[in-house]
Structure formats: C-alpha cells, structure tokens
Amino acid sequence: MHPERATMPVTSQLFRGFPLAKLWGSSLFPCQRQLPCCPTSHRPTSSQPHPIWPTAMPVRGYRRSPDLHSYNLTPPQVNSILKANEYSFKVPEFDGKNVSSVMGFDSNQLPANAPIEDRRSAATCLQTRGMLLGVFDGHAGCACAQALSERLFYYVAMSLMPHETLCELEAAVEAGRPLSPILQWHKHPNDYFTREAQTMYFNSLRTYWQELIDLSSPGESLGPREALLSAFKRLDSDLSLEAQVGDANSFLHYWVLRVAFSGATACVAHIDGSDLYVANTGDGRAVLGVQEEDGSFSAHTLSNDHNAQNENEVARIQGEHPPSEKKTVVRQDRLLGLLMPFRAFGDVKFKWSIDLQRGVLESGPDQLHDNEHTKFIPPNYHTPPYLTAEPEITHHRLRPQDRFLVLGTDGLWETLHRQEVVRIVGEYLTGVHQRQPLTVGGYHVTLGQMQGLLAERKARASLAFQDQNAATHLIRHAVGNNEFGAVDHETLSKMLSLPEELARMYRDDITIIITQFNPHVVGHQRQGGES
C-alpha cells in the first residue's frame, strides 16, 4: 500500500465539485432524544433531536402479556404507530419488462428501546447492479449499528470492484475530479447520517481501496463471497483503529469511542441475478419463503444464529481458547457470562487487551467516563479476543419457487417461529389464506370461543388489505398475535402503549426487510445458465 496516500487529508480543494453526501448518502432510522455530546446528524426531512445511547446493556427477554401502565389505543392510533417507519421500494421496469430478479422490498422498524438500537440499510450497487440489504441490531447503544448502516455497504461495493475501476477511482480523487455515486440508497425520508464523521469515514474507505489496488492485478476482482468476508472484517478493524487513534476534534473522538465500545450484529443479503449471498454476524436471521406446488409456503433458513443455542459456535469459541477457560468462556448462555451474540462488530471490551482498553479510555473524553459500559472488565478475561465480526456466508441460487426473503433482527424471531413468519408473509403477498384445519393448541375452548376464532380467521383477509407494506403486516402479527395465532387488537394496543421504561421488558426492537423475487425472471436466468 501507499502510506502517503492513506494519510492524505480530505480538503475542500481536493473534493471541489464532489459532494460527500453523494458518495455516502444518508442512512437509517433517527434516534429520538438529544445528547449534547453526540455528533449532530443530517436528516433531510426530520426535525427530531439528536441521539443518545443508553449506558447499560439491554437484557434480552420476552414476555407476552403486559397488563400494567398500558392504555387502550384506537385502531387508527395503532396503525399510526405501526406505519411510522415503513418504507417500500419497487424496482423500476425497463421497456415494460422487469429484468431484475428483485421486484422490490418492504421494510419497517418498531422500537422497544428508547432510542431504537436497530438499523436497516438498502442500496443498489451501481457497479454490479446487485442489491444490498441489511439489518443491524445494536447493543449497549445504537452508535455501532448506526456506523454499520452508513458504512458497510461501501466496503462491500469497493470489495466487488475490479482492479481497473478502483484505479480510476483513486486517480479521480488524486486529481480532485468529482466522483460518480457508488451506491443508490433506498431509504426512509427520516434516515440520516453523522455529518461530522464523513471525512474520517471517507479516509478509512480510501485507505481500504488503496490496499485492494496494491493486492490485486489488472483484470482481477473478488467474488461476492470473498468481497463480503473482506468488507465485514475490514470495517470492524477500522472501527477499532479509529477508536485507538482518536481525533483532535473532541466531538469525533467521543463518537468513535462510542461506536467501538457499543456493538452490533449484522445480517446482509447481496442479490445479483439468481445469486443470493447472505453474510451473517450475530443473531439476525435470513429466511427464504418457498412456495410449494400446493400453494403453501415453507421456510428455508439461510443463516445460522451465533449464540449459545448453536453448538458449533460454542465449540468454535471454546476451541479458540485454552482448555482452562472451557467452563468460563461461555457461562449462562452468554459470552463470558455477559454477551448473547457470539459474533459482533465493535464490542472492543471483548477484543482489546486490558492494557489497551485502559490506555484508550484514559486518553479519551471525560464524557466517556460516565458510561458504565466502559468501566467494567469482563470476568475471566485472559486470552482476548473473544469476539469476532467475521461473517458466516451462505450462497443460494434462486429458483422460481423462491418467492421472498425475510431479513429480521432477533426481536422478530423471538416472537414468531420462522415457519409462521413465512406463512404470514406468503399469504399476504399472494392474497391466498390457507384453509388449514383450525387448531387451538391444546386449549380448552367453549363453543363461543370457537365461533370467535372462526370469525377472526374470516377477518384475516381484511387485515391483509389494511397494510400496504408486508413488513408492517408482519410486525402487526409479531406484536399482536394471541395464543391462537390471530391478531388481537387489545393485545396489540397494550404492547404498543407501554411506556419507554417498560417496553423493553416485554419485547425487543424489531427490524424487518422483506424482498420479493420475480419468478419469471429467475426462471429465465436459470435457463440461461447464469450463476
């Protein structure tokens, strides 16, 4: 690599005519409270205050029947809450013929934490025409998830670029010429980005593409699997390095430390033609909805959860540390007894040596010392790192019967089984409601209750038309389902009216992206031998 290029400052003269916003765009869901020491954020249409980050790690748990401190909401009030963050994108057609395997996607978020710690991103990679979609689940605050939502797709796009394109990009920057956009973002009107950090983000990204140039030869480029792996690992490395180096600007210095000391999981899909790649770090999940010959839908999971329920993950972590730590590296189903996901970005408390942590914190801004998350050292902390951001990557070649993909943070999968998720989405998208035999799950019901269940079932068709967004429809079920699998307005009202300090006790943040495929295009691509 060329160190003199890597440290070259980004100046207004160098980037005259090049708007950083064009390269970086905006990203994701705004936090909802103000913290004077957080970077201000640019929001094109929102006037909401700036974000804050809670100081304690959330307790991940779920309870079904809140009955305290909740209020009855009217159906319009419920709909207003559920639809506040929904977004839809339809892939435009060319000459009346849709040539993309992706027809479009619906996304939505429902907060439980205040502010929400989840993020989402969606963009078209303008070099390859592939589509990138991702959900990010933050913990110990939203800072790390926010950084991923703004930055990860650029690292993926750079990793996919051929050697010649990277050279052209570097030549344009050196000559001070404007750069063409790299990604076409598909975002909610209230999505925002951290304006103060853009120059730092750009410098780190530029160093990365310079190294990609030095490590490749003309005509070479990484495949999707290698590109996703490289992008994930490099961004996590940059988050760590930026926190160690700090910044002369106290605002930025505090920000990079908040990003590094908080953490986030990531579940990302890259769809190009009939090739679907899923890169997963943590406990987000990607599930494919497959339509069977009889019209029903089955679930095909394309990711593995990286937590204590995954025996392979437990064995991996235990195998990376001395036998003396076998009983302490995973305790009470958590990493070192503290962290539920076994892979994550950030979370340097589980990656840096104790000496490095203390040195960085001692030189950091005073505001960081007030944060409880930075003060503790994990118990039995002997042979770091204990945590990695390296993704597990799955490749699937789309088939005509593969109708949609659901990306969701763990707040969704804690409430609904994957098969139920696929059934709800499949019925919504097709308008066909399977008339399976009515079951009551072993409950003793009266004739009147049975009549009520049949009436609710009959009303499901109207629910589908109530929501214009598949992700909203799915969240309605995730939050409002009763014990019989039907949406109950009273349950939904109670869950949505819980005050901020109680909501997290009953459910987690939920973030969903549902991508719908075009079976005709997919079938044609398979016949044409695309891979």
GROMACS .gro file of C-alpha atoms in nm, residues 295-530:
model
  236
  295GLY     CA    1  -4.962  -2.319  -0.289
  296SER     CA    2  -4.846  -2.336   0.072
  297PHE     CA    3  -4.522  -2.177   0.189
  298SER     CA    4  -4.226  -2.336   0.361
  299ALA     CA    5  -3.929  -2.172   0.531
  300HIS     CA    6  -3.571  -2.224   0.420
  301THR     CA    7  -3.324  -2.068   0.663
  302LEU     CA    8  -3.013  -1.916   0.502
  303SER     CA    9  -2.826  -1.816   0.818
  304ASN     CA   10  -2.721  -1.961   1.150
  305ASP     CA   11  -2.763  -1.785   1.483
  306HIS     CA   12  -2.431  -1.717   1.652
  307ASN     CA   13  -2.526  -1.773   2.013
  308ALA     CA   14  -2.530  -2.041   2.282
  309GLN     CA   15  -2.806  -2.236   2.107
  310ASN     CA   16  -2.563  -2.307   1.821
  311GLU     CA   17  -2.344  -2.597   1.934
  312ASN     CA   18  -2.092  -2.533   1.658
  313GLU     CA   19  -2.044  -2.177   1.776
  314VAL     CA   20  -1.990  -2.285   2.134
  315ALA     CA   21  -1.733  -2.540   2.017
  316ARG     CA   22  -1.562  -2.279   1.799
  317ILE     CA   23  -1.521  -2.032   2.083
  318GLN     CA   24  -1.406  -2.296   2.330
  319GLY     CA   25  -1.155  -2.424   2.075
  320GLU     CA   26  -1.001  -2.077   2.033
  321HIS     CA   27  -0.902  -2.053   2.400
  322PRO     CA   28  -0.704  -2.269   2.642
  323PRO     CA   29  -0.872  -2.575   2.799
  324SER     CA   30  -0.857  -2.396   3.135
  325GLU     CA   31  -1.118  -2.150   3.005
  326LYS     CA   32  -1.362  -2.407   2.874
  327LYS     CA   33  -1.603  -2.354   3.163
  328THR     CA   34  -1.577  -1.974   3.170
  329VAL     CA   35  -1.570  -1.862   2.807
  330VAL     CA   36  -1.943  -1.939   2.779
  331ARG     CA   37  -2.140  -1.903   3.102
  332GLN     CA   38  -2.517  -1.879   3.145
  333ASP     CA   39  -2.554  -1.897   2.766
  334ARG     CA   40  -2.353  -1.576   2.720
  335LEU     CA   41  -2.002  -1.496   2.609
  336LEU     CA   42  -1.802  -1.460   2.933
  337GLY     CA   43  -2.140  -1.455   3.105
  338LEU     CA   44  -2.228  -1.117   2.950
  339LEU     CA   45  -2.290  -1.105   2.575
  340MET     CA   46  -2.561  -1.307   2.399
  341PRO     CA   47  -2.438  -1.288   2.037
  342PHE     CA   48  -2.108  -1.473   1.983
  343ARG     CA   49  -2.013  -1.260   1.679
  344ALA     CA   50  -2.049  -0.883   1.653
  345PHE     CA   51  -1.897  -0.560   1.528
  346GLY     CA   52  -1.746  -0.323   1.784
  347ASP     CA   53  -1.763  -0.452   2.142
  348VAL     CA   54  -1.392  -0.386   2.192
  349LYS     CA   55  -1.441  -0.476   2.559
  350PHE     CA   56  -1.431  -0.836   2.430
  351LYS     CA   57  -1.149  -0.783   2.177
  352TRP     CA   58  -0.880  -0.549   2.313
  353SER     CA   59  -0.626  -0.632   2.579
  354ILE     CA   60  -0.692  -0.487   2.924
  355ASP     CA   61  -0.392  -0.256   2.891
  356LEU     CA   62  -0.516  -0.122   2.556
  357GLN     CA   63  -0.865  -0.062   2.695
  358ARG     CA   64  -0.731   0.132   2.991
  359GLY     CA   65  -0.490   0.334   2.779
  360VAL     CA   66  -0.756   0.437   2.528
  361LEU     CA   67  -1.008   0.525   2.798
  362GLU     CA   68  -0.758   0.731   2.997
  363SER     CA   69  -0.684   0.944   2.692
  364GLY     CA   70  -1.049   0.968   2.591
  365PRO     CA   71  -1.300   1.246   2.653
  366ASP     CA   72  -1.437   1.291   3.004
  367GLN     CA   73  -1.791   1.214   2.885
  368LEU     CA   74  -1.690   0.852   2.822
  369HIS     CA   75  -1.602   0.801   3.187
  370ASP     CA   76  -1.967   0.850   3.281
  371ASN     CA   77  -2.065   0.545   3.078
  372GLU     CA   78  -2.097   0.232   3.289
  373HIS     CA   79  -2.033   0.004   2.990
  374THR     CA   80  -1.673   0.124   2.955
  375LYS     CA   81  -1.578   0.082   3.322
  376PHE     CA   82  -1.601  -0.293   3.372
  377ILE     CA   83  -1.359  -0.562   3.260
  378PRO     CA   84  -1.535  -0.888   3.167
  379PRO     CA   85  -1.477  -1.166   3.420
  380ASN     CA   86  -1.224  -1.439   3.334
  381TYR     CA   87  -1.071  -1.215   3.068
  382HIS     CA   88  -0.740  -1.389   2.997
  383THR     CA   89  -0.686  -1.451   2.623
  384PRO     CA   90  -0.860  -1.190   2.408
  385PRO     CA   91  -1.000  -1.152   2.155
  386TYR     CA   92  -1.313  -1.345   2.250
  387LEU     CA   93  -1.532  -1.192   1.980
  388THR     CA   94  -1.512  -1.166   1.602
  389ALA     CA   95  -1.708  -0.983   1.331
  390GLU     CA   96  -1.622  -1.246   1.070
  391PRO     CA   97  -1.947  -1.341   0.895
  392GLU     CA   98  -2.079  -1.682   0.810
  393ILE     CA   99  -2.164  -1.669   0.440
  394THR     CA  100  -2.430  -1.873   0.262
  395HIS     CA  101  -2.487  -1.892  -0.113
  396HIS     CA  102  -2.823  -1.987  -0.264
  397ARG     CA  103  -2.913  -1.993  -0.631
  398LEU     CA  104  -3.266  -1.863  -0.664
  399ARG     CA  105  -3.538  -2.083  -0.810
  400PRO     CA  106  -3.882  -1.981  -0.943
  401GLN     CA  107  -4.046  -2.119  -0.628
  402ASP     CA  108  -3.832  -1.890  -0.409
  403ARG     CA  109  -4.078  -1.605  -0.368
  404PHE     CA  110  -3.936  -1.379  -0.097
  405LEU     CA  111  -3.658  -1.329   0.158
  406VAL     CA  112  -3.715  -1.207   0.515
  407LEU     CA  113  -3.425  -1.037   0.694
  408GLY     CA  114  -3.504  -0.970   1.058
  409THR     CA  115  -3.334  -0.879   1.382
  410ASP     CA  116  -3.381  -1.120   1.669
  411GLY     CA  117  -3.677  -0.918   1.802
  412LEU     CA  118  -3.883  -1.077   1.524
  413TRP     CA  119  -3.766  -1.436   1.570
  414GLU     CA  120  -3.820  -1.419   1.947
  415THR     CA  121  -4.191  -1.366   1.886
  416LEU     CA  122  -4.269  -1.578   1.579
  417HIS     CA  123  -4.138  -1.911   1.452
  418ARG     CA  124  -3.979  -1.890   1.107
  419GLN     CA  125  -4.249  -2.111   0.954
  420GLU     CA  126  -4.518  -1.880   1.092
  421VAL     CA  127  -4.330  -1.579   0.955
  422VAL     CA  128  -4.318  -1.732   0.608
  423ARG     CA  129  -4.685  -1.830   0.621
  424ILE     CA  130  -4.796  -1.480   0.722
  425VAL     CA  131  -4.584  -1.310   0.454
  426GLY     CA  132  -4.673  -1.565   0.187
  427GLU     CA  133  -5.044  -1.527   0.246
  428TYR     CA  134  -5.011  -1.151   0.246
  429LEU     CA  135  -4.817  -1.137  -0.082
  430THR     CA  136  -5.037  -1.386  -0.266
  431GLY     CA  137  -5.369  -1.290  -0.110
  432VAL     CA  138  -5.437  -1.660  -0.056
  433HIS     CA  139  -5.512  -1.763   0.301
  434GLN     CA  140  -5.456  -2.130   0.353
  435ARG     CA  141  -5.763  -2.306   0.493
  436GLN     CA  142  -5.576  -2.543   0.718
  437PRO     CA  143  -5.770  -2.728   0.990
  438LEU     CA  144  -5.835  -2.499   1.283
  439THR     CA  145  -5.630  -2.594   1.588
  440VAL     CA  146  -5.642  -2.445   1.934
  441GLY     CA  147  -5.307  -2.569   2.062
  442GLY     CA  148  -5.446  -2.794   2.334
  443TYR     CA  149  -5.651  -2.516   2.494
  444HIS     CA  150  -5.997  -2.596   2.627
  445VAL     CA  151  -6.234  -2.363   2.444
  446THR     CA  152  -6.608  -2.310   2.462
  447LEU     CA  153  -6.836  -2.306   2.162
  448GLY     CA  154  -6.850  -1.928   2.184
  449GLN     CA  155  -6.471  -1.904   2.182
  450MET     CA  156  -6.456  -2.134   1.880
  451GLN     CA  157  -6.704  -1.912   1.698
  452GLY     CA  158  -6.485  -1.615   1.784
  453LEU     CA  159  -6.178  -1.789   1.642
  454LEU     CA  160  -6.360  -1.866   1.319
  455ALA     CA  161  -6.472  -1.504   1.294
  456GLU     CA  162  -6.117  -1.383   1.348
  457ARG     CA  163  -5.994  -1.620   1.083
  458LYS     CA  164  -6.252  -1.490   0.840
  459ALA     CA  165  -6.137  -1.137   0.911
  460ARG     CA  166  -5.772  -1.207   0.826
  461ALA     CA  167  -5.830  -1.121   0.461
  462SER     CA  168  -5.930  -0.767   0.558
  463LEU     CA  169  -5.612  -0.735   0.770
  464ALA     CA  170  -5.400  -0.800   0.463
  465PHE     CA  171  -5.563  -0.506   0.286
  466GLN     CA  172  -5.524  -0.289   0.597
  467ASP     CA  173  -5.146  -0.287   0.548
  468GLN     CA  174  -4.984  -0.173   0.226
  469ASN     CA  175  -4.645  -0.293   0.348
  470ALA     CA  176  -4.560  -0.660   0.409
  471ALA     CA  177  -4.314  -0.576   0.690
  472THR     CA  178  -4.583  -0.373   0.869
  473HIS     CA  179  -4.824  -0.664   0.834
  474LEU     CA  180  -4.565  -0.899   0.983
  475ILE     CA  181  -4.490  -0.667   1.275
  476ARG     CA  182  -4.864  -0.644   1.345
  477HIS     CA  183  -4.867  -1.022   1.389
  478ALA     CA  184  -4.540  -1.034   1.582
  479VAL     CA  185  -4.668  -0.789   1.842
  480GLY     CA  186  -5.042  -0.856   1.841
  481ASN     CA  187  -5.084  -1.232   1.797
  482ASN     CA  188  -5.289  -1.404   2.063
  483GLU     CA  189  -5.246  -1.766   2.173
  484PHE     CA  190  -5.444  -1.883   1.870
  485GLY     CA  191  -5.221  -1.708   1.614
  486ALA     CA  192  -5.469  -1.432   1.530
  487VAL     CA  193  -5.408  -1.058   1.568
  488ASP     CA  194  -5.586  -0.934   1.877
  489HIS     CA  195  -5.645  -0.560   1.892
  490GLU     CA  196  -5.641  -0.548   2.271
  491THR     CA  197  -5.305  -0.727   2.286
  492LEU     CA  198  -5.166  -0.503   2.012
  493SER     CA  199  -5.291  -0.190   2.189
  494LYS     CA  200  -5.133  -0.289   2.519
  495MET     CA  201  -4.799  -0.377   2.365
  496LEU     CA  202  -4.780  -0.052   2.167
  497SER     CA  203  -4.888   0.173   2.452
  498LEU     CA  204  -4.627   0.059   2.704
  499PRO     CA  205  -4.413   0.349   2.826
  500GLU     CA  206  -4.048   0.358   2.723
  501GLU     CA  207  -3.915   0.229   3.052
  502LEU     CA  208  -4.136  -0.083   3.033
  503ALA     CA  209  -4.150  -0.167   2.663
  504ARG     CA  210  -3.805  -0.330   2.658
  505MET     CA  211  -3.910  -0.566   2.935
  506TYR     CA  212  -4.169  -0.724   2.708
  507ARG     CA  213  -4.014  -0.720   2.361
  508ASP     CA  214  -3.705  -0.618   2.165
  509ASP     CA  215  -3.663  -0.372   1.880
  510ILE     CA  216  -3.795  -0.528   1.560
  511THR     CA  217  -3.647  -0.450   1.219
  512ILE     CA  218  -3.762  -0.631   0.903
  513ILE     CA  219  -3.682  -0.620   0.531
  514ILE     CA  220  -3.894  -0.838   0.303
  515THR     CA  221  -3.763  -0.875  -0.053
  516GLN     CA  222  -3.992  -1.014  -0.320
  517PHE     CA  223  -3.848  -1.205  -0.617
  518ASN     CA  224  -3.970  -1.221  -0.976
  519PRO     CA  225  -4.016  -1.592  -1.051
  520HIS     CA  226  -4.034  -1.538  -1.428
  521VAL     CA  227  -3.700  -1.356  -1.440
  522VAL     CA  228  -3.540  -1.605  -1.203
  523GLY     CA  229  -3.658  -1.895  -1.419
  524HIS     CA  230  -3.524  -1.728  -1.734
  525GLN     CA  231  -3.188  -1.661  -1.568
  526ARG     CA  232  -3.157  -2.024  -1.462
  527GLN     CA  233  -3.241  -2.144  -1.812
  528GLY     CA  234  -2.981  -1.906  -1.950
  529GLY     CA  235  -2.718  -2.064  -1.728
  530GLU     CA  236  -2.646  -1.754  -1.517
   0.00000   0.00000   0.00000
